[in-house]
């Protein structure tokens, strides 16, 4: 999916409506300090996958929900790829 990003990068996956993707970029910047040159954003239907080398705070899901970005409780999860051996 992100061939130019090492497997050690954390992957932040979230589901949002297509018309909210620009708002999501601003929320990512405001809440985590992630700027566009620090992550890759890929659209998969209405799913957007963000891969970044910057660690995201554990409470990012709660912050985004508080801002009413998410449609349901399970829309956001933080996934970590296993480190290469």
GROMACS .gro file of N, CA and C in nm, residues 7-82:
model
  228
    7UNK      N    1   0.838  -0.039   0.709
    7UNK     CA    2   0.742  -0.118   0.787
    7UNK      C    3   0.738  -0.078   0.934
    8UNK      N    4   0.839  -0.005   0.982
    8UNK     CA    5   0.843   0.033   1.123
    8UNK      C    6   0.755   0.154   1.152
    9UNK      N    7   0.702   0.218   1.048
    9UNK     CA    8   0.617   0.334   1.070
    9UNK      C    9   0.485   0.292   1.131
   10UNK      N   10   0.432   0.368   1.227
   10UNK     CA   11   0.297   0.341   1.274
   10UNK      C   12   0.197   0.377   1.165
   11UNK      N   13   0.088   0.306   1.162
   11UNK     CA   14  -0.017   0.333   1.063
   11UNK      C   15  -0.143   0.373   1.137
   12UNK      N   16  -0.193   0.492   1.105
   12UNK     CA   17  -0.316   0.542   1.164
   12UNK      C   18  -0.425   0.527   1.061
   13UNK      N   19  -0.526   0.448   1.091
   13UNK     CA   20  -0.634   0.422   0.995
   13UNK      C   21  -0.763   0.480   1.049
   14UNK      N   22  -0.834   0.556   0.965
   14UNK     CA   23  -0.958   0.615   1.010
   14UNK      C   24  -1.059   0.616   0.896
   15UNK      N   25  -1.186   0.615   0.931
   15UNK     CA   26  -1.293   0.615   0.833
   15UNK      C   27  -1.373   0.744   0.847
   16UNK      N   28  -1.379   0.822   0.740
   16UNK     CA   29  -1.453   0.947   0.742
   16UNK      C   30  -1.521   0.966   0.606
   17UNK      N   31  -1.626   1.049   0.598
   17UNK     CA   32  -1.689   1.078   0.469
   17UNK      C   33  -1.591   1.148   0.376
   18UNK      N   34  -1.608   1.127   0.246
   18UNK     CA   35  -1.518   1.187   0.148
   18UNK      C   36  -1.511   1.339   0.160
   19UNK      N   37  -1.625   1.403   0.190
   19UNK     CA   38  -1.625   1.549   0.193
   19UNK      C   39  -1.563   1.606   0.321
   20UNK      N   40  -1.515   1.520   0.410
   20UNK     CA   41  -1.454   1.568   0.534
   20UNK      C   42  -1.302   1.549   0.535
   21UNK      N   43  -1.245   1.502   0.426
   21UNK     CA   44  -1.102   1.470   0.429
   21UNK      C   45  -1.016   1.594   0.453
   22UNK      N   46  -1.053   1.709   0.399
   22UNK     CA   47  -0.975   1.830   0.425
   22UNK      C   48  -0.982   1.869   0.572
   23UNK      N   49  -1.100   1.854   0.633
   23UNK     CA   50  -1.112   1.882   0.775
   23UNK      C   51  -1.025   1.786   0.855
   24UNK      N   52  -1.021   1.658   0.814
   24UNK     CA   53  -0.939   1.561   0.885
   24UNK      C   54  -0.793   1.596   0.880
   25UNK      N   55  -0.746   1.649   0.767
   25UNK     CA   56  -0.606   1.693   0.759
   25UNK      C   57  -0.577   1.800   0.863
   26UNK      N   58  -0.668   1.896   0.877
   26UNK     CA   59  -0.648   2.002   0.974
   26UNK      C   60  -0.653   1.949   1.116
   27UNK      N   61  -0.743   1.852   1.143
   27UNK     CA   62  -0.747   1.793   1.277
   27UNK      C   63  -0.617   1.720   1.308
   28UNK      N   64  -0.564   1.648   1.212
   28UNK     CA   65  -0.438   1.577   1.234
   28UNK      C   66  -0.326   1.675   1.266
   29UNK      N   67  -0.322   1.786   1.193
   29UNK     CA   68  -0.219   1.887   1.218
   29UNK      C   69  -0.237   1.948   1.357
   30UNK      N   70  -0.361   1.986   1.390
   30UNK     CA   71  -0.387   2.055   1.516
   30UNK      C   72  -0.366   1.964   1.637
   31UNK      N   73  -0.407   1.837   1.624
   31UNK     CA   74  -0.405   1.748   1.740
   31UNK      C   75  -0.274   1.675   1.757
   32UNK      N   76  -0.200   1.652   1.651
   32UNK     CA   77  -0.081   1.569   1.661
   32UNK      C   78   0.045   1.637   1.611
   33UNK      N   79   0.033   1.750   1.544
   33UNK     CA   80   0.151   1.814   1.487
   33UNK      C   81   0.197   1.748   1.358
   34UNK      N   82   0.112   1.660   1.302
   34UNK     CA   83   0.147   1.593   1.177
   34UNK      C   84   0.117   1.686   1.060
   35UNK      N   85   0.220   1.715   0.981
   35UNK     CA   86   0.202   1.798   0.864
   35UNK      C   87   0.207   1.712   0.738
   36UNK      N   88   0.162   1.766   0.628
   36UNK     CA   89   0.145   1.686   0.508
   36UNK      C   90   0.274   1.620   0.459
   37UNK      N   91   0.389   1.684   0.481
   37UNK     CA   92   0.513   1.621   0.436
   37UNK      C   93   0.559   1.511   0.532
   38UNK      N   94   0.485   1.488   0.641
   38UNK     CA   95   0.521   1.386   0.738
   38UNK      C   96   0.432   1.263   0.732
   39UNK      N   97   0.336   1.261   0.642
   39UNK     CA   98   0.250   1.144   0.633
   39UNK      C   99   0.204   1.123   0.489
   40UNK      N  100   0.155   1.003   0.465
   40UNK     CA  101   0.094   0.970   0.337
   40UNK      C  102  -0.053   0.944   0.361
   41UNK      N  103  -0.138   0.999   0.277
   41UNK     CA  104  -0.282   0.979   0.288
   41UNK      C  105  -0.330   0.908   0.163
   42UNK      N  106  -0.398   0.797   0.180
   42UNK     CA  107  -0.448   0.721   0.066
   42UNK      C  108  -0.596   0.696   0.084
   43UNK      N  109  -0.672   0.719  -0.023
   43UNK     CA  110  -0.816   0.697  -0.018
   43UNK      C  111  -0.847   0.556  -0.066
   44UNK      N  112  -0.934   0.487   0.009
   44UNK     CA  113  -0.983   0.355  -0.030
   44UNK      C  114  -1.135   0.360  -0.016
   45UNK      N  115  -1.204   0.400  -0.122
   45UNK     CA  116  -1.348   0.421  -0.113
   45UNK      C  117  -1.375   0.539  -0.021
   46UNK      N  118  -1.448   0.516   0.087
   46UNK     CA  119  -1.468   0.622   0.187
   46UNK      C  120  -1.372   0.607   0.303
   47UNK      N  121  -1.278   0.511   0.292
   47UNK     CA  122  -1.176   0.495   0.395
   47UNK      C  123  -1.052   0.574   0.356
   48UNK      N  124  -0.992   0.640   0.452
   48UNK     CA  125  -0.867   0.710   0.431
   48UNK      C  126  -0.763   0.649   0.524
   49UNK      N  127  -0.649   0.611   0.469
   49UNK     CA  128  -0.543   0.550   0.548
   49UNK      C  129  -0.428   0.649   0.557
   50UNK      N  130  -0.385   0.677   0.679
   50UNK     CA  131  -0.273   0.767   0.703
   50UNK      C  132  -0.157   0.686   0.758
   51UNK      N  133  -0.040   0.698   0.697
   51UNK     CA  134   0.081   0.634   0.747
   51UNK      C  135   0.181   0.745   0.779
   52UNK      N  136   0.238   0.741   0.896
   52UNK     CA  137   0.331   0.846   0.937
   52UNK      C  138   0.440   0.790   1.026
   53UNK      N  139   0.554   0.859   1.030
   53UNK     CA  140   0.662   0.819   1.120
   53UNK      C  141   0.651   0.890   1.254
   54UNK      N  142   0.554   0.980   1.266
   54UNK     CA  143   0.534   1.053   1.391
   54UNK      C  144   0.433   0.977   1.476
   55UNK      N  145   0.470   0.947   1.601
   55UNK     CA  146   0.381   0.874   1.688
   55UNK      C  147   0.259   0.959   1.720
   56UNK      N  148   0.143   0.898   1.721
   56UNK     CA  149   0.020   0.969   1.753
   56UNK      C  150  -0.017   0.943   1.898
   57UNK      N  151  -0.075   1.040   1.967
   57UNK     CA  152  -0.111   1.022   2.107
   57UNK      C  153  -0.217   0.914   2.125
   58UNK      N  154  -0.209   0.845   2.237
   58UNK     CA  155  -0.302   0.734   2.263
   58UNK      C  156  -0.446   0.783   2.268
   59UNK      N  157  -0.467   0.906   2.306
   59UNK     CA  158  -0.604   0.957   2.320
   59UNK      C  159  -0.652   1.031   2.196
   60UNK      N  160  -0.588   1.007   2.081
   60UNK     CA  161  -0.630   1.076   1.959
   60UNK      C  162  -0.773   1.039   1.922
   61UNK      N  163  -0.811   0.912   1.941
   61UNK     CA  164  -0.947   0.869   1.909
   61UNK      C  165  -1.049   0.952   1.988
   62UNK      N  166  -1.023   0.970   2.118
   62UNK     CA  167  -1.115   1.047   2.201
   62UNK      C  168  -1.119   1.194   2.158
   63UNK      N  169  -1.004   1.249   2.123
   63UNK     CA  170  -0.999   1.388   2.079
   63UNK      C  171  -1.081   1.408   1.951
   64UNK      N  172  -1.064   1.315   1.856
   64UNK     CA  173  -1.137   1.327   1.731
   64UNK      C  174  -1.287   1.310   1.754
   65UNK      N  175  -1.324   1.216   1.841
   65UNK     CA  176  -1.466   1.197   1.870
   65UNK      C  177  -1.525   1.321   1.937
   66UNK      N  178  -1.446   1.384   2.024
   66UNK     CA  179  -1.494   1.505   2.090
   66UNK      C  180  -1.521   1.616   1.989
   67UNK      N  181  -1.446   1.615   1.879
   67UNK     CA  182  -1.466   1.715   1.773
   67UNK      C  183  -1.572   1.671   1.672
   68UNK      N  184  -1.636   1.557   1.699
   68UNK     CA  185  -1.743   1.504   1.615
   68UNK      C  186  -1.696   1.474   1.472
   69UNK      N  187  -1.569   1.436   1.460
   69UNK     CA  188  -1.517   1.399   1.329
   69UNK      C  189  -1.565   1.260   1.291
   70UNK      N  190  -1.579   1.173   1.391
   70UNK     CA  191  -1.608   1.033   1.363
   70UNK      C  192  -1.757   1.005   1.364
   71UNK      N  193  -1.794   0.905   1.287
   71UNK     CA  194  -1.933   0.867   1.278
   71UNK      C  195  -1.972   0.760   1.380
   72UNK      N  196  -1.875   0.679   1.424
   72UNK     CA  197  -1.905   0.576   1.522
   72UNK      C  198  -1.781   0.546   1.605
   73UNK      N  199  -1.801   0.473   1.716
   73UNK     CA  200  -1.693   0.448   1.811
   73UNK      C  201  -1.579   0.366   1.753
   74UNK      N  202  -1.607   0.285   1.653
   74UNK     CA  203  -1.505   0.195   1.599
   74UNK      C  204  -1.438   0.249   1.473
   75UNK      N  205  -1.461   0.374   1.442
   75UNK     CA  206  -1.410   0.429   1.317
   75UNK      C  207  -1.260   0.453   1.319
   76UNK      N  208  -1.200   0.463   1.436
   76UNK     CA  209  -1.057   0.493   1.444
   76UNK      C  210  -0.984   0.387   1.525
   77UNK      N  211  -0.873   0.344   1.473
   77UNK     CA  212  -0.787   0.256   1.552
   77UNK      C  213  -0.643   0.284   1.512
   78UNK      N  214  -0.554   0.271   1.607
   78UNK     CA  215  -0.413   0.292   1.581
   78UNK      C  216  -0.347   0.155   1.567
   79UNK      N  217  -0.288   0.131   1.452
   79UNK     CA  218  -0.226   0.002   1.424
   79UNK      C  219  -0.076   0.021   1.412
   80UNK      N  220  -0.001  -0.070   1.466
   80UNK     CA  221   0.145  -0.068   1.452
   80UNK      C  222   0.189  -0.190   1.373
   81UNK      N  223   0.265  -0.165   1.271
   81UNK     CA  224   0.322  -0.275   1.194
   81UNK      C  225   0.437  -0.335   1.276
   82UNK      N  226   0.458  -0.464   1.270
   82UNK     CA  227   0.573  -0.523   1.341
   82UNK      C  228   0.703  -0.471   1.283
   0.00000   0.00000   0.00000
